Coordinates of N, CA and C in Angstrom, one line a residue:
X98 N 88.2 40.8 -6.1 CA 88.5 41.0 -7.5 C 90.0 41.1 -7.8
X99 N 90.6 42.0 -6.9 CA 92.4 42.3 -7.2 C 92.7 41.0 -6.9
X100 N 91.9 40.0 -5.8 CA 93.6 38.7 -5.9 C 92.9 38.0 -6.9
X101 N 91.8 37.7 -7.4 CA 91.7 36.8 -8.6 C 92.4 37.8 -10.2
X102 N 92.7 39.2 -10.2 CA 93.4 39.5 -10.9 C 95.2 38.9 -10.4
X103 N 95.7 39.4 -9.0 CA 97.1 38.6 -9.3 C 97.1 37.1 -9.6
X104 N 95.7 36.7 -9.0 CA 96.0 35.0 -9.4 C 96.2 34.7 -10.6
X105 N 95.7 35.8 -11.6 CA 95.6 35.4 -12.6 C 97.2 35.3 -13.3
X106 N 98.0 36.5 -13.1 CA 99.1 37.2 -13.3 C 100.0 36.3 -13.0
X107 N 100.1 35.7 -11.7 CA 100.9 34.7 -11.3 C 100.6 33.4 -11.7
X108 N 99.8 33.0 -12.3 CA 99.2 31.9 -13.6 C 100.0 32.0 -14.4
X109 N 99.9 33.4 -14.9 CA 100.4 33.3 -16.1 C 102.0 33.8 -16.3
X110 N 102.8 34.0 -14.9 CA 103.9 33.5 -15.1 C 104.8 35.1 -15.1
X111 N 103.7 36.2 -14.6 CA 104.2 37.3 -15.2 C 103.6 37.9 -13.3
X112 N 104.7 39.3 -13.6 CA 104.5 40.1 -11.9 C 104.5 41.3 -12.8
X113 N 103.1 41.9 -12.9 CA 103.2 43.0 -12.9 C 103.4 44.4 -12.5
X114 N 103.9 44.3 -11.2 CA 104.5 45.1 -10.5 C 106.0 45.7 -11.7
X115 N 106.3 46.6 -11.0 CA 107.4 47.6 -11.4 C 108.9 47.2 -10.7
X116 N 108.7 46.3 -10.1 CA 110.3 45.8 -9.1 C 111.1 45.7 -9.8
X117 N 111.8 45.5 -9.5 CA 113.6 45.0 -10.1 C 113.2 43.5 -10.7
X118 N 114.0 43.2 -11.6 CA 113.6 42.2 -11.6 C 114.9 40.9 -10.7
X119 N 114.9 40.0 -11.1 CA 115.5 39.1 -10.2 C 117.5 39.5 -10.4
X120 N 118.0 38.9 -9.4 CA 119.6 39.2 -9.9 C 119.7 38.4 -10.6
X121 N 121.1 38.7 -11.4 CA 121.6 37.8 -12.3 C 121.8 38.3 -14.0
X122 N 122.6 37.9 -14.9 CA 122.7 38.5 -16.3 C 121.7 38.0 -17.0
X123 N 121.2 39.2 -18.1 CA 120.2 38.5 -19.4 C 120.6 39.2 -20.5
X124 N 120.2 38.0 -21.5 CA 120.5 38.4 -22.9 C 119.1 39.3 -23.6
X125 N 119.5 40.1 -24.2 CA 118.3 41.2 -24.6 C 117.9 40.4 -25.8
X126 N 116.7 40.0 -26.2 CA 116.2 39.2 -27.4 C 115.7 40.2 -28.0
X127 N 116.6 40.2 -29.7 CA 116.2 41.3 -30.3 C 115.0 40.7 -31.4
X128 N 114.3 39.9 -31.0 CA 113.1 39.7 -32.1 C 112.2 40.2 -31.2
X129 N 112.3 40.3 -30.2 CA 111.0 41.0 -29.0 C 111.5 42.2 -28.4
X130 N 112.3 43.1 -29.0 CA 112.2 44.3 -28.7 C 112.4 45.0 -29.9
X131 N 112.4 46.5 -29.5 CA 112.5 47.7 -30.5 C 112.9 48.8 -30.2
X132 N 113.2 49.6 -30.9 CA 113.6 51.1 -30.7 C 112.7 51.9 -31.6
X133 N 111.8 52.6 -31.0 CA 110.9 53.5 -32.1 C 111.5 55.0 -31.7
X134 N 111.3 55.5 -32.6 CA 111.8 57.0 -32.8 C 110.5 57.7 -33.2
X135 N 110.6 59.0 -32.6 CA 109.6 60.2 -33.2 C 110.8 61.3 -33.5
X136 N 110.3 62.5 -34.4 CA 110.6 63.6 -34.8 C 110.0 63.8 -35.8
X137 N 110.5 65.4 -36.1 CA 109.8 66.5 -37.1 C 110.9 66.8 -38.2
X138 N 110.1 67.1 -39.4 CA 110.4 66.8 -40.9 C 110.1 68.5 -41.6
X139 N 110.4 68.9 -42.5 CA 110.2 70.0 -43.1 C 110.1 71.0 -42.6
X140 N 111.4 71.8 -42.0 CA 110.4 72.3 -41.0 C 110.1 72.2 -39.8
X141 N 110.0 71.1 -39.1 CA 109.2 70.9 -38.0 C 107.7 70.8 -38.2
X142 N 106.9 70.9 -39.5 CA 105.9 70.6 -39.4 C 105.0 69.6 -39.6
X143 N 106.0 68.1 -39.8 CA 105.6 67.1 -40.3 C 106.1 66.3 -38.9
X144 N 105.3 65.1 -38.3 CA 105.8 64.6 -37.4 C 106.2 62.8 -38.3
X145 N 107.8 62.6 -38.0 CA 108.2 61.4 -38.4 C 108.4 60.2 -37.5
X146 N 107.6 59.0 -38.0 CA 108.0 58.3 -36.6 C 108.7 56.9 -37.2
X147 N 109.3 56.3 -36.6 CA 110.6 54.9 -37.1 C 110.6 54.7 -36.5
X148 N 111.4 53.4 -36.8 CA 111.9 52.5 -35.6 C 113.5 51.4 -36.3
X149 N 114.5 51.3 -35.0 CA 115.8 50.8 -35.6 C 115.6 49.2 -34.9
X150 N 116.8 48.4 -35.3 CA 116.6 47.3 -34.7 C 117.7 47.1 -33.7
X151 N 117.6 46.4 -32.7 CA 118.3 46.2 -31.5 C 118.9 44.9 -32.1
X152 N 120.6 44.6 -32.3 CA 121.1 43.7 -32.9 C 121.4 42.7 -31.5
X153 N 122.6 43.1 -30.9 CA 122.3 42.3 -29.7 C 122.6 43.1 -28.2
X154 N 122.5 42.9 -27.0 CA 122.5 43.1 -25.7 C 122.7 42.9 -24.8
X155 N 123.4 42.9 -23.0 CA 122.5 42.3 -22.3 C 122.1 43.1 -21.0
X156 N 121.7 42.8 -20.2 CA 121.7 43.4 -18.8 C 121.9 42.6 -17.6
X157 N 122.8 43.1 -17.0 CA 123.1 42.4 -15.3 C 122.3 43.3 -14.5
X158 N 122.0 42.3 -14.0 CA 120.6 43.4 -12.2 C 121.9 42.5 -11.4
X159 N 122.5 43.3 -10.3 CA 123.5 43.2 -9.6 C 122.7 44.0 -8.2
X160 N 123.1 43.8 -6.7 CA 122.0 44.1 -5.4 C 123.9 44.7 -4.8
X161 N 123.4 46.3 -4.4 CA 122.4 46.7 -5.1 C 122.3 47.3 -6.6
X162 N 121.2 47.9 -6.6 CA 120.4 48.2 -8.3 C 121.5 48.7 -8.9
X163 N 121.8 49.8 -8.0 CA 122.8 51.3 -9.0 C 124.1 50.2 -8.8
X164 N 124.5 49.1 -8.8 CA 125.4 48.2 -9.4 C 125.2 47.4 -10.8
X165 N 124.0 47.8 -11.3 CA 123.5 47.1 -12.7 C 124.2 47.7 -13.2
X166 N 124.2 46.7 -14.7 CA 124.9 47.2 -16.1 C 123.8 47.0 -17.4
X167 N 123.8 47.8 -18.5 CA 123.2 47.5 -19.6 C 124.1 47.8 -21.2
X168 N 124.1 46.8 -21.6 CA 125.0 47.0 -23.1 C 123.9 46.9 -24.2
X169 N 124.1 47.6 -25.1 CA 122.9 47.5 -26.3 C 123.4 48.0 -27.9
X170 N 123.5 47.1 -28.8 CA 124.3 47.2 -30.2 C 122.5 47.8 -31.0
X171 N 122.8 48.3 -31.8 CA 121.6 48.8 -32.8 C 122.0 49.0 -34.3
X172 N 121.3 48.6 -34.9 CA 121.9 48.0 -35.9 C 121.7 49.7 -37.2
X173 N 123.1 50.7 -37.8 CA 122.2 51.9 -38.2 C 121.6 51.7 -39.5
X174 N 121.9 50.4 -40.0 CA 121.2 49.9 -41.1 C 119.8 49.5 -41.3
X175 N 119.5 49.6 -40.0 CA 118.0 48.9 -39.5 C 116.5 50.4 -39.2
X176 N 117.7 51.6 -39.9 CA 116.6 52.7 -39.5 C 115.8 52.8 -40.8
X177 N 114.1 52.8 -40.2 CA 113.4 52.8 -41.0 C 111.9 53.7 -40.7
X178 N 111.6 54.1 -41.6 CA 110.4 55.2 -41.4 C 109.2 54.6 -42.2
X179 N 109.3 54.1 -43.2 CA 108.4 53.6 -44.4 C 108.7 54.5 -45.8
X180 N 109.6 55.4 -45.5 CA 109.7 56.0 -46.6 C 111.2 55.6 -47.1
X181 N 111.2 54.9 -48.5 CA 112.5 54.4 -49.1 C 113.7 55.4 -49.4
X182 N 113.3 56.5 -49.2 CA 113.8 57.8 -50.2 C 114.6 58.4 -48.9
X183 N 113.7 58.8 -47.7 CA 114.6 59.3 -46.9 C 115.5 57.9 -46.1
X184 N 115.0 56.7 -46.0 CA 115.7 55.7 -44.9 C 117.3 55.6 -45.8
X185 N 117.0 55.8 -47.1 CA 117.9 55.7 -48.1 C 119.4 56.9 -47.7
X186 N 118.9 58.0 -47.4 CA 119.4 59.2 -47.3 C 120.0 59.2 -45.8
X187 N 119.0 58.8 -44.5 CA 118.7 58.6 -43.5 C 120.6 57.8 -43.5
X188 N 120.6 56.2 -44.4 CA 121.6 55.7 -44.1 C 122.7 56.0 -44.2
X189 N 122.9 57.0 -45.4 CA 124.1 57.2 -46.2 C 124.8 57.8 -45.5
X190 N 126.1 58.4 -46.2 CA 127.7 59.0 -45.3 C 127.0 60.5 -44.8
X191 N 125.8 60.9 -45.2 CA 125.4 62.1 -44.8 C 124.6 62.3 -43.4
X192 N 124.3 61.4 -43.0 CA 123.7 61.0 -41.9 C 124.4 60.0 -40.9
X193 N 123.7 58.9 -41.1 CA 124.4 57.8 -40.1 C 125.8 56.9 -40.7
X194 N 125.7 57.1 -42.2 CA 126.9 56.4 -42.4 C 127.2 55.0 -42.4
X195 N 125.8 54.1 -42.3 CA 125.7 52.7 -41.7 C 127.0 52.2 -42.1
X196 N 127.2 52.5 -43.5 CA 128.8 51.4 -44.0 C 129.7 51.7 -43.0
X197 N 130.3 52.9 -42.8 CA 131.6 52.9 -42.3 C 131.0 52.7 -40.9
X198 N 129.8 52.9 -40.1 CA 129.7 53.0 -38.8 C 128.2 51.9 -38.5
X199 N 128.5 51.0 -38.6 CA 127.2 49.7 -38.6 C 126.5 49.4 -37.2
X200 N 127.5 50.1 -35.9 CA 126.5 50.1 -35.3 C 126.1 51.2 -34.4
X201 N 125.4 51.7 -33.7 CA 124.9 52.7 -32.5 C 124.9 52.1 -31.2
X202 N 126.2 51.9 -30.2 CA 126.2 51.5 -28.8 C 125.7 52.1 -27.7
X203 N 125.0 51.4 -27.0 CA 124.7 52.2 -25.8 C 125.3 51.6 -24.3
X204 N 126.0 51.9 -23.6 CA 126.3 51.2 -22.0 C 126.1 52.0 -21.2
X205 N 125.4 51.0 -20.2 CA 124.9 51.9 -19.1 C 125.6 51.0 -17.7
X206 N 126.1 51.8 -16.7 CA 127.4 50.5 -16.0 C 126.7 51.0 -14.5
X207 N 125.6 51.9 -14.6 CA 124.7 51.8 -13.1 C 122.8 52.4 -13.1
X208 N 122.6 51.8 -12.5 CA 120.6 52.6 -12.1 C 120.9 53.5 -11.1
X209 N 120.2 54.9 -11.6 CA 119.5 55.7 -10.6 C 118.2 55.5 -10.2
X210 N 117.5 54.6 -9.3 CA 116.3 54.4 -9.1 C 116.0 54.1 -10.5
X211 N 114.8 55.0 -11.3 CA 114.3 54.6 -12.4 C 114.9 55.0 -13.6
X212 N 116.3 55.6 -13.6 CA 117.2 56.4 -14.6 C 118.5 55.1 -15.0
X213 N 118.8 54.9 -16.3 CA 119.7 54.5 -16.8 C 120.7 55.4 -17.4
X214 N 122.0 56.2 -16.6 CA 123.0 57.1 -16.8 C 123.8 56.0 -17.7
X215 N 124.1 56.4 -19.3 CA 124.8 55.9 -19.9 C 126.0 56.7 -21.1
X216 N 126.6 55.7 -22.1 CA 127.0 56.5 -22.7 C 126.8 55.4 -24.7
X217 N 126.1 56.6 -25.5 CA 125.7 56.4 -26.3 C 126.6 57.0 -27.3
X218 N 126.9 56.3 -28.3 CA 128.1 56.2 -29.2 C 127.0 56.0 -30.8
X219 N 127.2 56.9 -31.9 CA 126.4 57.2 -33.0 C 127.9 58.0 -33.9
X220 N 127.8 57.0 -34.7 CA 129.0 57.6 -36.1 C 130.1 57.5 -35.2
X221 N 130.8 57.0 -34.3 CA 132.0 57.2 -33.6 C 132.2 58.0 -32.6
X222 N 130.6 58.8 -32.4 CA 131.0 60.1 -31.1 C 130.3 59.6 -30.2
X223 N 130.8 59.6 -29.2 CA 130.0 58.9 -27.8 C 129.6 60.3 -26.9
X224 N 128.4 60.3 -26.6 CA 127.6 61.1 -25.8 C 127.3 60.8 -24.3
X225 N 127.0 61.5 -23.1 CA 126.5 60.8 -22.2 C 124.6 61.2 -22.9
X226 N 123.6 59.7 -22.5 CA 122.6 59.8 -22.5 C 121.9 59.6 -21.1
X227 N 120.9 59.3 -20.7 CA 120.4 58.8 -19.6 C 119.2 57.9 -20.1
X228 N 118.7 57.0 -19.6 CA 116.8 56.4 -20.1 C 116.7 56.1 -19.0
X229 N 115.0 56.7 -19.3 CA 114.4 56.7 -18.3 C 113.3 55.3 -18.3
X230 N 113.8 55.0 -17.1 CA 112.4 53.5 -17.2 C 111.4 54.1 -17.2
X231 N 110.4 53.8 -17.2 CA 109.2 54.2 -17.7 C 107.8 52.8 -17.0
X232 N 108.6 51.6 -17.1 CA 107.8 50.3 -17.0 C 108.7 49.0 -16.8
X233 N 108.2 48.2 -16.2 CA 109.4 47.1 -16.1 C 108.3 45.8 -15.4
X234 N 108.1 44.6 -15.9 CA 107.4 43.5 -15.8 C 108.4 42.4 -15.5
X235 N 108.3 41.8 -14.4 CA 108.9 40.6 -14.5 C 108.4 39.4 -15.1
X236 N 108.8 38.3 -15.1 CA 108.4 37.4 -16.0 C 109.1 35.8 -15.4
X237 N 108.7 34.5 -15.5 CA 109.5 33.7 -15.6 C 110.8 33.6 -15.9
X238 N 112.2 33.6 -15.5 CA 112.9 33.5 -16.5 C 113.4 35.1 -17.4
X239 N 112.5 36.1 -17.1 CA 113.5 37.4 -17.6 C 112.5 38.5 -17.1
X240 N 112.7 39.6 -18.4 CA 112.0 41.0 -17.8 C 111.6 41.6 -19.2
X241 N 110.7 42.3 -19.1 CA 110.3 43.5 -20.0 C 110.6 44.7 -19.3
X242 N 110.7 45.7 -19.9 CA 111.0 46.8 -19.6 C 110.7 48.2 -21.0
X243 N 110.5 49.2 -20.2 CA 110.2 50.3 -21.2 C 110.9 51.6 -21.1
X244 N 112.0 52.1 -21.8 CA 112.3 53.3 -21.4 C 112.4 53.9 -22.2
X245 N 112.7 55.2 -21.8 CA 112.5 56.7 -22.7 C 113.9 57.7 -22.7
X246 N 114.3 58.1 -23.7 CA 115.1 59.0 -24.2 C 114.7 59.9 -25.0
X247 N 115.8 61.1 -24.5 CA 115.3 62.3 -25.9 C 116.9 62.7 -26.3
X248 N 117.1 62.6 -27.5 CA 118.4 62.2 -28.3 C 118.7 63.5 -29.5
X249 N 119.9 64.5 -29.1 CA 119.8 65.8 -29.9 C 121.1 64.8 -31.1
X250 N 120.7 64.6 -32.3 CA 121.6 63.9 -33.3 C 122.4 64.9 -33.4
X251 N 122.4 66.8 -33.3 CA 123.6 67.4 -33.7 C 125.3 66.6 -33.0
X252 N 124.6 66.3 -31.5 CA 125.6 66.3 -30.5 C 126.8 64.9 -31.0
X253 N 125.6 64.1 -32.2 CA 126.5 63.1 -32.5 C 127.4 63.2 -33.8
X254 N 127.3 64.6 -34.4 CA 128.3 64.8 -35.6 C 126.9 64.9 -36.8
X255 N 125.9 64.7 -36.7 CA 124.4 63.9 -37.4 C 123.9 65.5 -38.0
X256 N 124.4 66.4 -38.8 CA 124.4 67.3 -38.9 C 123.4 67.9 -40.0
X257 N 123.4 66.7 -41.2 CA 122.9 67.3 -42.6 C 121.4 67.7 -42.4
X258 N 120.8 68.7 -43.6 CA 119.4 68.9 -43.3 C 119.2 69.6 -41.9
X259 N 120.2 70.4 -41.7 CA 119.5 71.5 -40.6 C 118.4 72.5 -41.1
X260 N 117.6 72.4 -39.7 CA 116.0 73.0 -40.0 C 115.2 71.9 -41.0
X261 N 115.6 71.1 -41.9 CA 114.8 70.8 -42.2 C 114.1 68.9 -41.9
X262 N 115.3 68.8 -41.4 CA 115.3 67.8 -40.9 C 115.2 67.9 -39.2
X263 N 114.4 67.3 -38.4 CA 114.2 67.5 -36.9 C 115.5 67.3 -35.8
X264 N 116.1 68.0 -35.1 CA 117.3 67.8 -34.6 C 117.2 67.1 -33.4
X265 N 115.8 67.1 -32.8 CA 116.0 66.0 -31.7 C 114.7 64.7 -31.8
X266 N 115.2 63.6 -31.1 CA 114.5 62.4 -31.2 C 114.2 62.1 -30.1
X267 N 113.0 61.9 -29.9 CA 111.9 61.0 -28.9 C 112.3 59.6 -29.0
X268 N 113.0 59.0 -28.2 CA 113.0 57.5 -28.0 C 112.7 56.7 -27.4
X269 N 112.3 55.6 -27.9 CA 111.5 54.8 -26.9 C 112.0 53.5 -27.0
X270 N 112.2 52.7 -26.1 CA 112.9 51.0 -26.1 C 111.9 49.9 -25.4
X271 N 111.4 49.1 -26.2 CA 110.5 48.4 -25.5 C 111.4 46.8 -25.4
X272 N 111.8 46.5 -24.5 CA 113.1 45.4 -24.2 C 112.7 44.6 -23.8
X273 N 112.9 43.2 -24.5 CA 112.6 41.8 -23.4 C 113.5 41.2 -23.2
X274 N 114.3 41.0 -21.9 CA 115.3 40.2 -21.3 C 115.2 38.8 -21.4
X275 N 115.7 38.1 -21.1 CA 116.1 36.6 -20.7 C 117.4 36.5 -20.2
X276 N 116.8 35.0 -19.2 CA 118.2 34.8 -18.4 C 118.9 34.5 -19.4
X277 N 120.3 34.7 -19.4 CA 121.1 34.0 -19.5 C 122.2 33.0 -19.1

């Protein structure tokens, strides 16, 4: 049954294994990926969940690993919850500021095994972050990948609505590479 499952896998052009994926640079395609966010609202007793858009990106897998690089643009205009009132608020000079600060960078210039040590930049303050892979699929031609961050917005200047607004974020990045 397992090799008629890889046969099938390798059909279809995908390794589901967790490896690295192949060397070489790829462009992050931001119509197939995402950044979802969680946190807490009023309080803390409301759970909020969104998601921003990844404008553009790429990643080099360089041998060895902890020689990789990852660059990632996010667009702060692109944060959205479903609610018009707070994404509204969410954007403005009180928060993210999208006008004067349009984007949220992240670089990450090596791998710890399954840790990406970076440095994430929000309203002009750059933080060190780390993400954590979590999943990673090879593919024909590129890679998916899944990692995880937890992101305190005080640390980025992101200050308004204390207490009632949630001060840290659950992040998650679900990325599809291609060669470039």
């Amino acid at each position: 049954m397992k090799s008629n499952e890889t046969n099938a896998n390798a059909n279809a052009g995908e390794d589901t294994a967790t490896a690295a994926p192949a060397l070489g640079h790829y462009a992050i395609d931001p119509a197939a990926s995402t950044v979802e966010f969680t946190t807490r609202h009023v309080f803390g007793l409301l759970p909020v969940r969104g998601t921003f858009t990844i404008r553009s990106g790429s990643v080099d897998i360089a041998e060895p690993l902890g020689g990789s690089g990852v660059r990632a643009e996010i667009g702060t205009a692109s944060f959205s919850t479903g609610s018009r009132q707070r994404d509204r608020a969410v954007r403005s000079a009180r928060f993210l500021d999208a006008e004067r600060h349009p984007l949220m960078t992240f670089t990450g210039d090596r791998v710890d095994g399954t840790t990406v040590p970076g440095t994430l930049t929000v309203c002009g303050v750059a933080r060190p972050v780390s993400l954590r892979i979590e999943e990673s699929a090879s593919t024909t031609g590129g890679f998916t990948a899944l990692a995880t961050a937890r992101i305190d917005r005080t640390e980025f200047g992101v200050t308004a609505s204390r207490g009632m607004a949630g001060r840290h974020l659950a992040v998650t990045l679900r990325v599809r590479c291609v060669r470039a």
